[in-house]
XYZ file of C-alpha atoms in Angstrom:
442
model
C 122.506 96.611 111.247
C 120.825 99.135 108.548
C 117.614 98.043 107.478
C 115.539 98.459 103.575
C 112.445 97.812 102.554
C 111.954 97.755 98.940
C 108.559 98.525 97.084
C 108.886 97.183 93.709
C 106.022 98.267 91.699
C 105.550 97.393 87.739
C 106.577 94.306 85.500
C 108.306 91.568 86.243
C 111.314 93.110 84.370
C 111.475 95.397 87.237
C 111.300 92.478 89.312
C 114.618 91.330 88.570
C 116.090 94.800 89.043
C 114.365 94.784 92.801
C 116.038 91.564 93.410
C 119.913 92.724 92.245
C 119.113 96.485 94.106
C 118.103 94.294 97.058
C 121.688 91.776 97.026
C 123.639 94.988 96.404
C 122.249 96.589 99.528
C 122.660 92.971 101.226
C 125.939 92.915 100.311
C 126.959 96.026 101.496
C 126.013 96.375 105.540
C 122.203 96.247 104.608
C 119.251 93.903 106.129
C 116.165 93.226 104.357
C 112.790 93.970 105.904
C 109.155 93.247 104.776
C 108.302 96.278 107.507
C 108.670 99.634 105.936
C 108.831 101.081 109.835
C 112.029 99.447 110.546
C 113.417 100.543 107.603
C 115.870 103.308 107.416
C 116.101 103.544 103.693
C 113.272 102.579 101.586
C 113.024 102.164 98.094
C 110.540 102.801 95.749
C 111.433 101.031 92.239
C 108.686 102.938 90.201
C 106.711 101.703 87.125
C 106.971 104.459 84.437
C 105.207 103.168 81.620
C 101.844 104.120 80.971
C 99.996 107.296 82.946
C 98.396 104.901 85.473
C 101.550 103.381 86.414
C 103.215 106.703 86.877
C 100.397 108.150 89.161
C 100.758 104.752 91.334
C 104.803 104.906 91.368
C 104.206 108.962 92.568
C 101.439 108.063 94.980
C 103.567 105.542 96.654
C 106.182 107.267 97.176
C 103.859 110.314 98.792
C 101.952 107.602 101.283
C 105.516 106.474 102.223
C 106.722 109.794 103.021
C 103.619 110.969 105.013
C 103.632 107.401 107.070
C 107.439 106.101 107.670
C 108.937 110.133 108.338
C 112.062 108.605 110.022
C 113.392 106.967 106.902
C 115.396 107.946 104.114
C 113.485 107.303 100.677
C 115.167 106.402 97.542
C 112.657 106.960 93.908
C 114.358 104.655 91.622
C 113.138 102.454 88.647
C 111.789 103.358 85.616
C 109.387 106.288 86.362
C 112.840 107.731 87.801
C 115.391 107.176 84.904
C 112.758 108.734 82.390
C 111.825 112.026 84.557
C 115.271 112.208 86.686
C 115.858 115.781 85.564
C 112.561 117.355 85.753
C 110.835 115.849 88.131
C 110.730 117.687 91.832
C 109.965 115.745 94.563
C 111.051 116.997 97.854
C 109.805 114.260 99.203
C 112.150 111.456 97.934
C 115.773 111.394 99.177
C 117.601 110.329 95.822
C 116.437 109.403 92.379
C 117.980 106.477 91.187
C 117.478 105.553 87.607
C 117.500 101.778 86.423
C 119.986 101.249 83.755
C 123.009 101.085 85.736
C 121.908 99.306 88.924
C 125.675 98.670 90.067
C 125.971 102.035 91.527
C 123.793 101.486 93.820
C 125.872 101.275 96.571
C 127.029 104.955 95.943
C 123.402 105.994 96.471
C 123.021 104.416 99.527
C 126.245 106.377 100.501
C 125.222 109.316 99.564
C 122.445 109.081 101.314
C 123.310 108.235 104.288
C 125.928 111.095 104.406
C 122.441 113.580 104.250
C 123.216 113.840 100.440
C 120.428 114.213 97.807
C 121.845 112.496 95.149
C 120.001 112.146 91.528
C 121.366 110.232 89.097
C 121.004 108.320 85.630
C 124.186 106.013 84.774
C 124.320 104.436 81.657
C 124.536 100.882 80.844
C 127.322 99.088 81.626
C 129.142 96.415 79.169
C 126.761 93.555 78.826
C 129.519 91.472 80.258
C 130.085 92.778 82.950
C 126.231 93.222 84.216
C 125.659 91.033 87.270
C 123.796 87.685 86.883
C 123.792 86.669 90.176
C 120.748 87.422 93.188
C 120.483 86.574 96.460
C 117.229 87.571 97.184
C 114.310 86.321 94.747
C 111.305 88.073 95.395
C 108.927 85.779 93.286
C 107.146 83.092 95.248
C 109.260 80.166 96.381
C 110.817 77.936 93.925
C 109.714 80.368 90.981
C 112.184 82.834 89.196
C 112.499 85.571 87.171
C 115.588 84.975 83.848
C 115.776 88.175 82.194
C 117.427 87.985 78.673
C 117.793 90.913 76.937
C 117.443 94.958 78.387
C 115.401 97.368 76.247
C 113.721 97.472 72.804
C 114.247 98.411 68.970
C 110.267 98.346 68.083
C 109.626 101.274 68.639
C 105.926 100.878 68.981
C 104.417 104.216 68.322
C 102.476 104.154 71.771
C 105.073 103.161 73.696
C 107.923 104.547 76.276
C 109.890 101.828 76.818
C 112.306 102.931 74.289
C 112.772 106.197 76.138
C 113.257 104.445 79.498
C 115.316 101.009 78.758
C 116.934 102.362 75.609
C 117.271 100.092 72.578
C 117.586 96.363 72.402
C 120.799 94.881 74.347
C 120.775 91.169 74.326
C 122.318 89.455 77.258
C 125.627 87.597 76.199
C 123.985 83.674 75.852
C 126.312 82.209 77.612
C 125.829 84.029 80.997
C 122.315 83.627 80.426
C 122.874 79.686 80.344
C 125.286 80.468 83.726
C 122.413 82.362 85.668
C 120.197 79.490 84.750
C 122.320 76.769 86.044
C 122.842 78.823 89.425
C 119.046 78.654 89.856
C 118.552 74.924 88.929
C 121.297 74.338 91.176
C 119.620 76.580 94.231
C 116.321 74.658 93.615
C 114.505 76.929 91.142
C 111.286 74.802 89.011
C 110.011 77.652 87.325
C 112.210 79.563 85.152
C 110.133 82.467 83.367
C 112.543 83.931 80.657
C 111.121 87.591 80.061
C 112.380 90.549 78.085
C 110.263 92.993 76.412
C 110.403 91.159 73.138
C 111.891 87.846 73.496
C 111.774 87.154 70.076
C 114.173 89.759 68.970
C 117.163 88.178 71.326
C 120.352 88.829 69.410
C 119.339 91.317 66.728
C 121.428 93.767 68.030
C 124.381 91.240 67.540
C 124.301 90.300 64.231
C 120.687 91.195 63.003
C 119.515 87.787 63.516
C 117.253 86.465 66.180
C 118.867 83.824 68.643
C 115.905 83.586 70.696
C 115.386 79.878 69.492
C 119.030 78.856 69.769
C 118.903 80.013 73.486
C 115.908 78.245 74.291
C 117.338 74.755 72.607
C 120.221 74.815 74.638
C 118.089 76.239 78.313
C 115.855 73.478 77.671
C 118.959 70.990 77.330
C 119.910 71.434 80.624
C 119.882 68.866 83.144
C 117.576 68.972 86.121
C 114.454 69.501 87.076
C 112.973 72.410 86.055
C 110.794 74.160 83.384
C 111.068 77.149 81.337
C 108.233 79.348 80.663
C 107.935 82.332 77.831
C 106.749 85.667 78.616
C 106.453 88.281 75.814
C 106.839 87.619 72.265
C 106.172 90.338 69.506
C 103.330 88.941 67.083
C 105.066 90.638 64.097
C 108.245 88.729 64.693
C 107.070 85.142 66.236
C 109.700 83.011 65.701
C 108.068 80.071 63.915
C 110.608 77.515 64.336
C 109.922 78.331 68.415
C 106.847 75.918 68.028
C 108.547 72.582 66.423
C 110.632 73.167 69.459
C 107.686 74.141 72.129
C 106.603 70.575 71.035
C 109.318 68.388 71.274
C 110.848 69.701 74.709
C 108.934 68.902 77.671
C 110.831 71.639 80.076
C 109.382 74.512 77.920
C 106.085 74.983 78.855
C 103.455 75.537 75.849
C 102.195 78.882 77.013
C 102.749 81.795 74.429
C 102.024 85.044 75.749
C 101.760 87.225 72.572
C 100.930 90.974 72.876
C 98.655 91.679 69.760
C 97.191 94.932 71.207
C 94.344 94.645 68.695
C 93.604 93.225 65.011
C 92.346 96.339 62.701
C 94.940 97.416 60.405
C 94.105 101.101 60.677
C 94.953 101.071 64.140
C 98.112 98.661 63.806
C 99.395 100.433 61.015
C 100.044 103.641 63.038
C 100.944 101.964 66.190
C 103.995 100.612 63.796
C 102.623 97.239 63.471
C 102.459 95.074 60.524
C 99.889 92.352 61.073
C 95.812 92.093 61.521
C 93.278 89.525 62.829
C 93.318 87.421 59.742
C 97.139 87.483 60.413
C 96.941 86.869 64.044
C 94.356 84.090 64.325
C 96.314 82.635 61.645
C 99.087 82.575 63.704
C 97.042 81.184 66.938
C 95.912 78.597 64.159
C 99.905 77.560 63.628
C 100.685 77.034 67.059
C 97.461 74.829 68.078
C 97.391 72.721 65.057
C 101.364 71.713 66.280
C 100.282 71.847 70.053
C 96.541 70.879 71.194
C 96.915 72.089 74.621
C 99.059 75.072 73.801
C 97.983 78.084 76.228
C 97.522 81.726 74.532
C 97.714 84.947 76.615
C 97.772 88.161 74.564
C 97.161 91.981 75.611
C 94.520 94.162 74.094
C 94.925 97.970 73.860
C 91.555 100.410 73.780
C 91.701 104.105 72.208
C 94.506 104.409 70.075
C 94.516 106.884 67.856
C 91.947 105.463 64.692
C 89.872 103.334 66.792
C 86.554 103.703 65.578
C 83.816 101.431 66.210
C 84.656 99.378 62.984
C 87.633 99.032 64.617
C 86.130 97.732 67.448
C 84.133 95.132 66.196
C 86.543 93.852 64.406
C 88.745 93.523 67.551
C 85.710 91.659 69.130
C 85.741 89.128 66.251
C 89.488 88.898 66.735
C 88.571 87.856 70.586
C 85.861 85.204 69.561
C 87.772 83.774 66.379
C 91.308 83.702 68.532
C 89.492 82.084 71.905
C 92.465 83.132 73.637
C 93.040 81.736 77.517
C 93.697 84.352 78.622
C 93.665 87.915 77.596
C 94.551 91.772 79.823
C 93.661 94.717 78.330
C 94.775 98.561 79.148
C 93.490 101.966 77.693
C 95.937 103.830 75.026
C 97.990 106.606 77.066
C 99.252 109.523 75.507
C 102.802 109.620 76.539
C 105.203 112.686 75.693
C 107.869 112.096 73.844
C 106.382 109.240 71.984
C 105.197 108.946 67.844
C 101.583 108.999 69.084
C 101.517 112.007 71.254
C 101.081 114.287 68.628
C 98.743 112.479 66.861
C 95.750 114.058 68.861
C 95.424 116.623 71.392
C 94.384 116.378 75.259
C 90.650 117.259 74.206
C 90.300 114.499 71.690
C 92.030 111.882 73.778
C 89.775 112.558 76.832
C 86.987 112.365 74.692
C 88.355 108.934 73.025
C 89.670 107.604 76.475
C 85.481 107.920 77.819
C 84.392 105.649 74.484
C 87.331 103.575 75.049
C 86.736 102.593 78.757
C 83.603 101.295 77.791
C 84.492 99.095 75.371
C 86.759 97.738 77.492
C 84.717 96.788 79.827
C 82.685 94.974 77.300
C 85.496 93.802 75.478
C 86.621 91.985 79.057
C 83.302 90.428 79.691
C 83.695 88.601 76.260
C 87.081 86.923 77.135
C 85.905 86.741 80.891
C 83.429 84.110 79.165
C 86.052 82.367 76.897
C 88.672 82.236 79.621
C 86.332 80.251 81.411
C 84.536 78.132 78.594
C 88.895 77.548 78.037
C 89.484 76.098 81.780
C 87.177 73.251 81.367
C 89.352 71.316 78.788
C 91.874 70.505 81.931
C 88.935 68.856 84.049
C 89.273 65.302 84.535
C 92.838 65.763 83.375
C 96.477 65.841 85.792
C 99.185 68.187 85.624
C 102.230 68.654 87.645
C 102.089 71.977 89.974
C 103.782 74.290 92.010
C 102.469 75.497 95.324
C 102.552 78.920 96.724
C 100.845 79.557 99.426
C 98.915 77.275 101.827
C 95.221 78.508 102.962
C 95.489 79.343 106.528
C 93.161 76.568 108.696
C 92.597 74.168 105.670
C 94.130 71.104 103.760
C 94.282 73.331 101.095
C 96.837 75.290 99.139
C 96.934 78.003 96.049
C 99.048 76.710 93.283
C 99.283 76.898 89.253
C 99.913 74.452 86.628
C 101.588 75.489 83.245
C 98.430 76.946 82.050
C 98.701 79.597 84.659
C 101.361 82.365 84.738
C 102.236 83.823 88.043
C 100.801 86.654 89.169
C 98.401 87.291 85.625
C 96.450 84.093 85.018
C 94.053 82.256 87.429
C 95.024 79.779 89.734
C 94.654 76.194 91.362
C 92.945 75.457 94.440
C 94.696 72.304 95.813
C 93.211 70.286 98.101
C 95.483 67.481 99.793
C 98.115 66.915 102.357
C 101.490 68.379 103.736
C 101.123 70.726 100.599
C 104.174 73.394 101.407
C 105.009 76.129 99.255
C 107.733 75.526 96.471
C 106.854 71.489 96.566
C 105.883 70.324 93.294
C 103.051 67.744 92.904
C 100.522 66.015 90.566
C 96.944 67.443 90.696
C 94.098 66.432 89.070
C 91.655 68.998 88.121
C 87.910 68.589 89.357
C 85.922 71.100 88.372
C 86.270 74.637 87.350
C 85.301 77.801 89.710
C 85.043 80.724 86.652
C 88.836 80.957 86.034
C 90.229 79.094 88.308
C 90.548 75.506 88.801
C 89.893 73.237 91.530
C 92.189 70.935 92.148
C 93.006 67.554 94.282
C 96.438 66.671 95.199
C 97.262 62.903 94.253
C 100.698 62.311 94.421
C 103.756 64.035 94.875
């Protein structure tokens, strides 16, 4: 049998297209590997959104040529449906762009026939988009519910626009299908992700329905939980927190990308709020929900950041005491309002100022994450194991505090703890931002 090895590199959104390239390939002759030098295709499904990520997706896909010569190697992703056309890259064996991931199987054809195929399909209907995975590539137990493909922001900064297109909301009820099928297959964690999940069904009838779909997700019967990730400041659905509090499947964890709080840097980035705005809004949903979790995302260097700027972003960080909080330098991305707002010199010179403040601005919430974790001690939560710690009684998990992959994590100490089981913990102490945890039923 044929074998693939994927390499999916990027967002979690990318995720979820690894997993339906993967049951495509599965479906049609294909076996999965985890060992690239079995493989005779691999795929890389590249991360195009930001410089760094484009340099990674590239140098991947170099390292995999130079080490695994006998296989075929597919670029596809995001990095590949933006630069399809220009890029040249001997070294990859197709270029596969991400919007229409059903023709998939033709690449592999192609390929296989000692073609070089590169191609960028457009969308299909929303209805008739697949819904269904057989592999899941999170950890076990945990899944990925994407809701909606692409964004109407516009975000002067960003490319996402010029890779995923504009906003196309998922049709709600094969959302509520998809998330059956994983209750039913033993799925706890259900992360719902888009790029903005508060703009779900705008592009339908200019209205969001982003609260409507979580009402009736949460209704469902079984046991599971739903957690948020993504939800545009400027458009926060307030009636999401009345809801947040009276439904125990959705998790209170609200990750909010802010990307900073000084009005002369939001302003141009095409944003409408600013830290008075912001912590006011961090203000809302604590007030309704005491143990409500914030993660946000800070950006460094746009275009106007001065150091006024700055220090009002740092008072921003101490006034919001968010949980938890990434942050990423500004990059100057063709093709994109901001590009021509400065040249290359100016940028470089900006990008040096701005790497240092970032590393001061992370020390600050390094200390507030952790000042945040010690609320939970003394306290029990249901979590979900991942992965047991080879030669101990002791497991890594997270609780609903913790997002997978971005936030810190539990060290559980206890019994027959087996990844994908579900169990009370109760939190002893703190270790900086993780938590330290002892398994007592479950």
């Amino acid at each position: 049998m044929k074998k693939i090895y994927l390499e999916s590199l990027g967002c979690a959104k990318n995720q979820v297209d690894s997993e339906i390239l993967l049951t495509y390939a599965l479906e049609n002759g294909y076996e999965r590997t985890d060992d690239p030098l079995k493989a005779s295709i691999i795929v890389v499904n590249s991360c195009g959104f930001i410089e760094d990520a484009k340099k990674e997706s590239i140098e991947t896909l170099l390292s995999f040529r130079q080490m695994y010569p006998h296989a075929k190697i597919i670029l596809a992703g995001c990095l590949a449906q933006r630069y399809a056309d220009e890029m040249d890259l001997e070294e990859a064996d197709a270029i596969f762009g991400n919007h229409d991931l059903s023709r998939f199987p033709e690449i592999l054809d192609k390929v296989e026939k000692g073609q070089r195929p590169v191609a960028r399909y457009p969308y299909p209907d929303p209805d008739c988009e697949r819904d269904d995975r057989l592999v899941l590539l999170s950890f076990p137990r945990t899944a990925f519910l994407k809701i909606s493909e692409g964004c109407n922001h516009c975000c002067a900064y960003c490319a996402i626009p010029l890779i995923r297109g504009p906003l196309r909301s998922r049709p709600m009820d094969k959302i509520i299908k998809e998330a059956e099928r994983l209750i039913s297959e033993g799925i706890y964690e259900i992360n719902v992700i888009a790029q903005d999940l508060g703009a779900y069904g705008l592009d339908i009838d200019g209205k969001s329905h982003f609260v409507e779909l979580m009402d009736r997700l949460s209704s469902l019967e079984g046991d599971f939980v739903l957690r948020m990730l993504y939800i545009h400041p400027d458009t926060f659905p307030m009636d999401l927190i009345g809801l947040t509090a009276s439904r125990d499947k959705i998790l209170p964890y609200f990750d909010i990308p802010f990307q900073h709080s000084w009005p002369k840097v939001l302003r141009p980035m095409g944003r409408t709020g600013d830290r008075t705005i912001y912590v006011g809004l961090i203000k809302k949903i604590r007030d309704a929900i005491p143990d409500a979790v914030i993660r946000s995302t800070l950006m460094l260097g746009f275009p106007g950041e001065d150091e006024q700027a700055f220090e009002d972003l740092k008072l921003f960080v101490k006034e919001a005491s968010l949980d938890w909080m990434g942050s990423f330098l500004y990059s100057r991305e063709e093709d994109t309002p901001a590009y021509k707002m400065r040249g290359k010199k100016e940028h470089d010179k900006a990008h040096k100022i701005a790497a240092k403040w970032q590393q001061e601005l992370q020390a600050l919430q390094d200390g507030i994450s952790s000042e945040q974790m010690k609320r939970f001690v003394g306290r029990a939560f249901k979590a979900i194991i991942e992965e047991p710690i080879e030669g101990e009684k002791m497991a890594f998990g997270r609780i609903y505090a913790q997002a997978p992959e971005v936030d810190g994590v539990c060290v559980i100490s206890g019994e027959d703890l087996k990844p994908g089981d579900v169990c009370t913990v109760r939190v002893i102490k703190t270790m900086g931002f993780d938590l330290d945890t002892v398994k007592i039923d479950g």
